[in-house]
Amino acid sequence: MKSYFLIIFSALLVTSCSVKKNVTPEQPISTTKPIENNHQFFSTIEKKSTFDAVKINSKIDARTGSFIPTLNAVIYVENGQKVWMNLTAVILQAARGVATPEGIKGYYKLDKTYIDSDFGYLNKLLNVNFIDYNALQNLLLGKTFIPVSEKNYNLTPDISGFTLTSKETQKITENGKTTEYNISLGYDQDLNLNHVLLTNPTNNNQLEITYSNRVILNNESFPKNVKIIIKAKKTDEILIENTKFDFSRMETTYSVPANYTKTEIK
């Protein structure tokens, strides 16, 4: 059951884009002007996007050590309000989840279990300590989701774009708990985030996210393919392919069916 919730909330992290209400045809990615200084780089990657709502159809494959068939997902995002997801295996509903600023909820039909938690649950799944709804939103928008600055990071041009690496181990405190990370972030020539690697030096746990096959819709860039690798005592891998986008609002029902049992992640 844990594997399904890992898929739900890993997918919630990375399968959205910033869009406007009226959609324009898909276009090739355009090249922006070269950055002139470090300040311009940091202000660009921290720039906020605005959007109303987006529905995404995706295919998800998971390698978690347990057999999980390819899943079809519908992911719906309302900016600043909620992220809703429905998973089906073949034609049968498998699971449903929703994230709001208050926390996360989800249920899994096969064993009739559900979760209702703050973001501590998601942090445990991903082996980090800093994910809240704002961080989740930034990940959804393809934005940098960790505070970065010229003071604490080295900016290096490379053949594919730019790399940010932490000058020293970064300490992130959330809910009174401090965790240290070595952080590397990769950006393409247009300053789109394409790679994230966080390593906890105390135990070598890692969270790695790779974004690829970017396209432009409504002058916004987003990845069609996302790969998530979570390394701890074992390695879980999630592959996501975004296949269709719809930019109108939709109804998103969520209620736990009767006779389901609440579960906690250990």
CSV table of C-alpha atoms in Angstrom, one decimal:
chain,number,residue,atom,x,y,z
A,1,MET,CA,0.0,0.0,0.0
A,2,LYS,CA,2.8,2.4,0.8
A,3,SER,CA,4.0,2.1,-2.8
A,4,TYR,CA,0.8,3.5,-4.1
A,5,PHE,CA,0.8,6.5,-1.8
A,6,LEU,CA,4.5,7.1,-2.9
A,7,ILE,CA,3.3,7.2,-6.5
A,8,ILE,CA,0.4,9.5,-5.7
A,9,PHE,CA,2.4,12.1,-3.9
A,10,SER,CA,5.6,11.8,-6.0
A,11,ALA,CA,3.4,12.5,-9.0
A,12,LEU,CA,1.7,15.4,-7.3
A,13,LEU,CA,5.1,17.0,-6.9
A,14,VAL,CA,6.1,17.2,-10.5
A,15,THR,CA,3.3,16.9,-13.0
A,16,SER,CA,2.1,20.4,-13.5
A,17,CYS,CA,3.0,23.5,-15.4
A,18,SER,CA,2.3,27.2,-15.3
A,19,VAL,CA,-0.4,28.1,-17.9
A,20,LYS,CA,-2.9,30.8,-18.8
A,21,LYS,CA,-6.6,30.2,-19.3
A,22,ASN,CA,-6.4,30.5,-23.1
A,23,VAL,CA,-4.1,27.8,-24.6
A,24,THR,CA,-2.0,28.3,-27.6
A,25,PRO,CA,-0.6,25.5,-29.8
A,26,GLU,CA,2.5,23.7,-28.6
A,27,GLN,CA,5.6,25.5,-29.8
A,28,PRO,CA,9.3,24.8,-29.9
A,29,ILE,CA,11.3,26.0,-26.9
A,30,SER,CA,12.7,29.5,-27.7
A,31,THR,CA,16.1,30.6,-26.5
A,32,THR,CA,16.2,33.5,-24.1
A,33,LYS,CA,18.9,36.2,-24.0
A,34,PRO,CA,22.1,35.3,-22.2
A,35,ILE,CA,22.1,36.3,-18.5
A,36,GLU,CA,24.3,39.3,-17.8
A,37,ASN,CA,25.1,38.7,-14.1
A,38,ASN,CA,24.4,36.4,-11.2
A,39,HIS,CA,21.6,38.7,-9.9
A,40,GLN,CA,19.7,38.3,-13.1
A,41,PHE,CA,20.0,34.5,-12.9
A,42,PHE,CA,18.7,34.3,-9.3
A,43,SER,CA,15.9,36.8,-9.9
A,44,THR,CA,14.8,34.8,-13.0
A,45,ILE,CA,14.7,31.4,-11.4
A,46,GLU,CA,12.8,32.8,-8.4
A,47,LYS,CA,10.2,34.5,-10.7
A,48,LYS,CA,6.7,33.5,-9.9
A,49,SER,CA,4.2,32.3,-12.5
A,50,THR,CA,0.5,32.7,-12.4
A,51,PHE,CA,-2.1,30.2,-13.6
A,52,ASP,CA,-5.8,29.4,-13.0
A,53,ALA,CA,-6.3,25.6,-13.4
A,54,VAL,CA,-4.9,22.7,-15.4
A,55,LYS,CA,-5.8,19.1,-15.8
A,56,ILE,CA,-3.1,16.7,-16.9
A,57,ASN,CA,-3.4,13.1,-18.2
A,58,SER,CA,-0.3,11.1,-17.3
A,59,LYS,CA,1.1,7.6,-17.4
A,60,ILE,CA,3.1,6.5,-14.4
A,61,ASP,CA,5.4,3.6,-14.0
A,62,ALA,CA,6.9,2.7,-10.6
A,63,ARG,CA,9.9,0.5,-9.6
A,64,THR,CA,9.5,0.0,-5.9
A,65,GLY,CA,10.4,-3.6,-5.4
A,66,SER,CA,6.7,-4.6,-5.6
A,67,PHE,CA,4.8,-5.3,-8.8
A,68,ILE,CA,2.7,-2.2,-9.8
A,69,PRO,CA,1.1,-2.1,-13.2
A,70,THR,CA,1.4,1.0,-15.4
A,71,LEU,CA,-1.1,3.5,-14.0
A,72,ASN,CA,-3.2,6.1,-15.8
A,73,ALA,CA,-3.5,9.4,-13.8
A,74,VAL,CA,-5.6,12.5,-14.0
A,75,ILE,CA,-4.0,15.3,-12.1
A,76,TYR,CA,-5.9,18.6,-11.5
A,77,VAL,CA,-4.3,21.7,-10.0
A,78,GLU,CA,-6.0,24.9,-8.8
A,79,ASN,CA,-3.3,27.5,-8.1
A,80,GLY,CA,-2.8,28.0,-4.4
A,81,GLN,CA,-5.7,25.9,-3.4
A,82,LYS,CA,-5.4,22.2,-4.2
A,83,VAL,CA,-3.8,19.4,-6.1
A,84,TRP,CA,-6.1,16.5,-6.9
A,85,MET,CA,-5.2,13.1,-8.4
A,86,ASN,CA,-7.0,10.0,-9.5
A,87,LEU,CA,-5.2,6.8,-10.4
A,88,THR,CA,-6.6,3.9,-12.5
A,89,ALA,CA,-5.1,0.5,-13.3
A,90,VAL,CA,-6.5,-0.8,-16.6
A,91,ILE,CA,-10.1,0.6,-16.2
A,92,LEU,CA,-10.5,0.3,-12.4
A,93,GLN,CA,-9.9,3.1,-10.0
A,94,ALA,CA,-6.9,2.3,-7.8
A,95,ALA,CA,-6.3,5.4,-5.6
A,96,ARG,CA,-7.2,9.0,-5.2
A,97,GLY,CA,-5.4,11.8,-3.4
A,98,VAL,CA,-5.6,15.5,-2.7
A,99,ALA,CA,-3.2,18.1,-1.3
A,100,THR,CA,-4.2,21.5,0.2
A,101,PRO,CA,-2.4,24.0,2.4
A,102,GLU,CA,-3.8,22.1,5.4
A,103,GLY,CA,-2.2,18.8,4.5
A,104,ILE,CA,-2.6,15.7,2.3
A,105,LYS,CA,-5.3,13.0,2.0
A,106,GLY,CA,-5.4,9.8,0.0
A,107,TYR,CA,-7.0,6.4,-0.2
A,108,TYR,CA,-6.2,3.1,-1.8
A,109,LYS,CA,-9.0,0.8,-2.9
A,110,LEU,CA,-7.3,-2.5,-3.0
A,111,ASP,CA,-6.7,-2.8,0.8
A,112,LYS,CA,-9.3,-0.2,1.8
A,113,THR,CA,-6.8,2.1,3.6
A,114,TYR,CA,-6.5,5.9,3.7
A,115,ILE,CA,-4.3,8.7,5.0
A,116,ASP,CA,-5.2,12.1,6.4
A,117,SER,CA,-2.1,13.9,7.5
A,118,ASP,CA,0.0,17.1,7.5
A,119,PHE,CA,3.0,17.2,5.2
A,120,GLY,CA,5.0,15.2,7.6
A,121,TYR,CA,3.7,12.1,5.8
A,122,LEU,CA,5.0,13.3,2.4
A,123,ASN,CA,8.3,14.3,3.9
A,124,LYS,CA,8.8,10.8,5.3
A,125,LEU,CA,8.0,9.2,1.9
A,126,LEU,CA,10.6,11.4,0.2
A,127,ASN,CA,13.2,11.3,3.1
A,128,VAL,CA,13.3,15.1,3.4
A,129,ASN,CA,12.0,17.6,6.0
A,130,PHE,CA,11.0,20.8,4.1
A,131,ILE,CA,8.0,20.0,1.9
A,132,ASP,CA,5.0,22.1,2.7
A,133,TYR,CA,2.2,23.3,0.3
A,134,ASN,CA,4.3,26.2,-0.9
A,135,ALA,CA,7.3,24.0,-1.7
A,136,LEU,CA,4.8,21.6,-3.4
A,137,GLN,CA,3.5,24.5,-5.5
A,138,ASN,CA,7.0,25.5,-6.6
A,139,LEU,CA,7.7,22.0,-7.7
A,140,LEU,CA,4.5,21.8,-9.6
A,141,LEU,CA,5.4,25.0,-11.4
A,142,GLY,CA,8.8,23.7,-12.3
A,143,LYS,CA,10.4,26.3,-10.1
A,144,THR,CA,13.2,26.1,-7.6
A,145,PHE,CA,11.7,24.8,-4.4
A,146,ILE,CA,14.6,25.3,-2.0
A,147,PRO,CA,15.8,28.8,-0.9
A,148,VAL,CA,18.9,29.6,-2.9
A,149,SER,CA,21.2,32.7,-2.9
A,150,GLU,CA,24.4,34.0,-4.3
A,151,LYS,CA,25.9,33.9,-0.8
A,152,ASN,CA,25.3,30.2,-0.3
A,153,TYR,CA,25.6,28.7,-3.8
A,154,ASN,CA,28.2,28.6,-6.6
A,155,LEU,CA,26.8,29.4,-10.1
A,156,THR,CA,28.7,27.7,-12.9
A,157,PRO,CA,28.0,27.8,-16.6
A,158,ASP,CA,28.3,24.4,-18.3
A,159,ILE,CA,27.6,22.8,-21.7
A,160,SER,CA,23.9,22.4,-21.1
A,161,GLY,CA,23.2,25.6,-19.2
A,162,PHE,CA,24.0,26.3,-15.6
A,163,THR,CA,24.7,24.4,-12.3
A,164,LEU,CA,24.0,25.7,-8.8
A,165,THR,CA,25.9,23.8,-6.0
A,166,SER,CA,25.8,24.6,-2.3
A,167,LYS,CA,29.1,26.0,-1.1
A,168,GLU,CA,28.7,24.1,2.1
A,169,THR,CA,26.2,21.8,3.7
A,170,GLN,CA,22.8,23.6,3.8
A,171,LYS,CA,20.8,23.4,7.1
A,172,ILE,CA,17.0,23.4,6.7
A,173,THR,CA,14.9,23.6,9.8
A,174,GLU,CA,11.2,22.7,9.6
A,175,ASN,CA,8.9,22.2,12.7
A,176,GLY,CA,12.0,22.4,15.0
A,177,LYS,CA,13.9,19.7,13.1
A,178,THR,CA,17.1,20.6,11.4
A,179,THR,CA,18.4,18.4,8.5
A,180,GLU,CA,21.6,19.0,6.5
A,181,TYR,CA,21.8,18.6,2.7
A,182,ASN,CA,24.3,18.9,0.0
A,183,ILE,CA,22.4,20.4,-3.0
A,184,SER,CA,22.9,20.6,-6.7
A,185,LEU,CA,20.5,22.1,-9.2
A,186,GLY,CA,20.8,22.1,-13.0
A,187,TYR,CA,19.2,24.6,-15.4
A,188,ASP,CA,19.1,24.7,-19.2
A,189,GLN,CA,20.1,27.7,-21.3
A,190,ASP,CA,16.6,29.2,-20.8
A,191,LEU,CA,17.0,28.8,-17.0
A,192,ASN,CA,14.4,26.0,-16.8
A,193,LEU,CA,15.1,23.6,-14.0
A,194,ASN,CA,16.1,20.2,-15.4
A,195,HIS,CA,17.8,18.4,-12.5
A,196,VAL,CA,17.7,18.4,-8.7
A,197,LEU,CA,19.9,16.3,-6.4
A,198,LEU,CA,19.7,16.5,-2.6
A,199,THR,CA,22.0,14.3,-0.5
A,200,ASN,CA,21.8,13.9,3.3
A,201,PRO,CA,25.5,13.6,4.3
A,202,THR,CA,24.7,11.8,7.6
A,203,ASN,CA,23.1,8.8,5.9
A,204,ASN,CA,23.6,9.3,2.2
A,205,ASN,CA,19.9,9.3,1.5
A,206,GLN,CA,19.1,11.1,-1.8
A,207,LEU,CA,16.2,12.7,-3.6
A,208,GLU,CA,16.8,13.1,-7.4
A,209,ILE,CA,14.4,14.6,-9.9
A,210,THR,CA,15.1,14.9,-13.6
A,211,TYR,CA,12.9,16.9,-16.0
A,212,SER,CA,13.2,16.4,-19.7
A,213,ASN,CA,11.5,16.8,-23.1
A,214,ARG,CA,10.2,20.3,-22.4
A,215,VAL,CA,7.7,22.0,-24.5
A,216,ILE,CA,6.1,25.5,-24.6
A,217,LEU,CA,2.4,26.2,-24.1
A,218,ASN,CA,1.2,29.8,-23.6
A,219,ASN,CA,4.8,31.0,-23.3
A,220,GLU,CA,5.4,28.6,-20.4
A,221,SER,CA,7.9,25.7,-20.4
A,222,PHE,CA,7.1,22.4,-18.8
A,223,PRO,CA,8.5,18.9,-18.9
A,224,LYS,CA,6.6,16.0,-20.6
A,225,ASN,CA,8.8,13.5,-18.8
A,226,VAL,CA,9.8,13.3,-15.1
A,227,LYS,CA,12.0,10.8,-13.3
A,228,ILE,CA,12.0,10.6,-9.5
A,229,ILE,CA,14.6,8.5,-7.7
A,230,ILE,CA,14.4,8.2,-3.9
A,231,LYS,CA,17.4,6.5,-2.4
A,232,ALA,CA,17.4,5.3,1.2
A,233,LYS,CA,17.7,1.7,2.5
A,234,LYS,CA,16.3,0.8,-0.9
A,235,THR,CA,15.8,2.7,-4.1
A,236,ASP,CA,12.3,3.7,-5.4
A,237,GLU,CA,12.0,5.0,-9.0
A,238,ILE,CA,8.9,6.8,-10.4
A,239,LEU,CA,8.6,7.6,-14.2
A,240,ILE,CA,6.0,10.0,-15.3
A,241,GLU,CA,4.9,10.8,-18.8
A,242,ASN,CA,2.5,13.7,-19.3
A,243,THR,CA,0.4,13.1,-22.4
A,244,LYS,CA,-2.5,15.6,-22.5
A,245,PHE,CA,-3.3,19.1,-21.0
A,246,ASP,CA,-6.7,20.8,-20.5
A,247,PHE,CA,-6.8,24.3,-19.1
A,248,SER,CA,-10.4,24.6,-17.9
A,249,ARG,CA,-11.7,24.0,-14.3
A,250,MET,CA,-13.3,20.7,-13.3
A,251,GLU,CA,-15.1,19.2,-10.3
A,252,THR,CA,-12.8,17.2,-8.0
A,253,THR,CA,-14.6,15.1,-5.5
A,254,TYR,CA,-12.9,13.5,-2.6
A,255,SER,CA,-14.4,11.4,0.2
A,256,VAL,CA,-13.1,8.3,1.8
A,257,PRO,CA,-15.5,5.3,1.3
A,258,ALA,CA,-17.1,3.6,4.3
A,259,ASN,CA,-15.2,1.0,6.2
A,260,TYR,CA,-11.7,2.2,5.2
A,261,THR,CA,-8.9,2.0,7.8
A,262,LYS,CA,-6.6,4.9,8.5
A,263,THR,CA,-2.9,4.1,8.1
A,264,GLU,CA,0.4,5.7,9.2
A,265,ILE,CA,3.8,5.5,7.5
A,266,LYS,CA,6.5,4.1,9.7
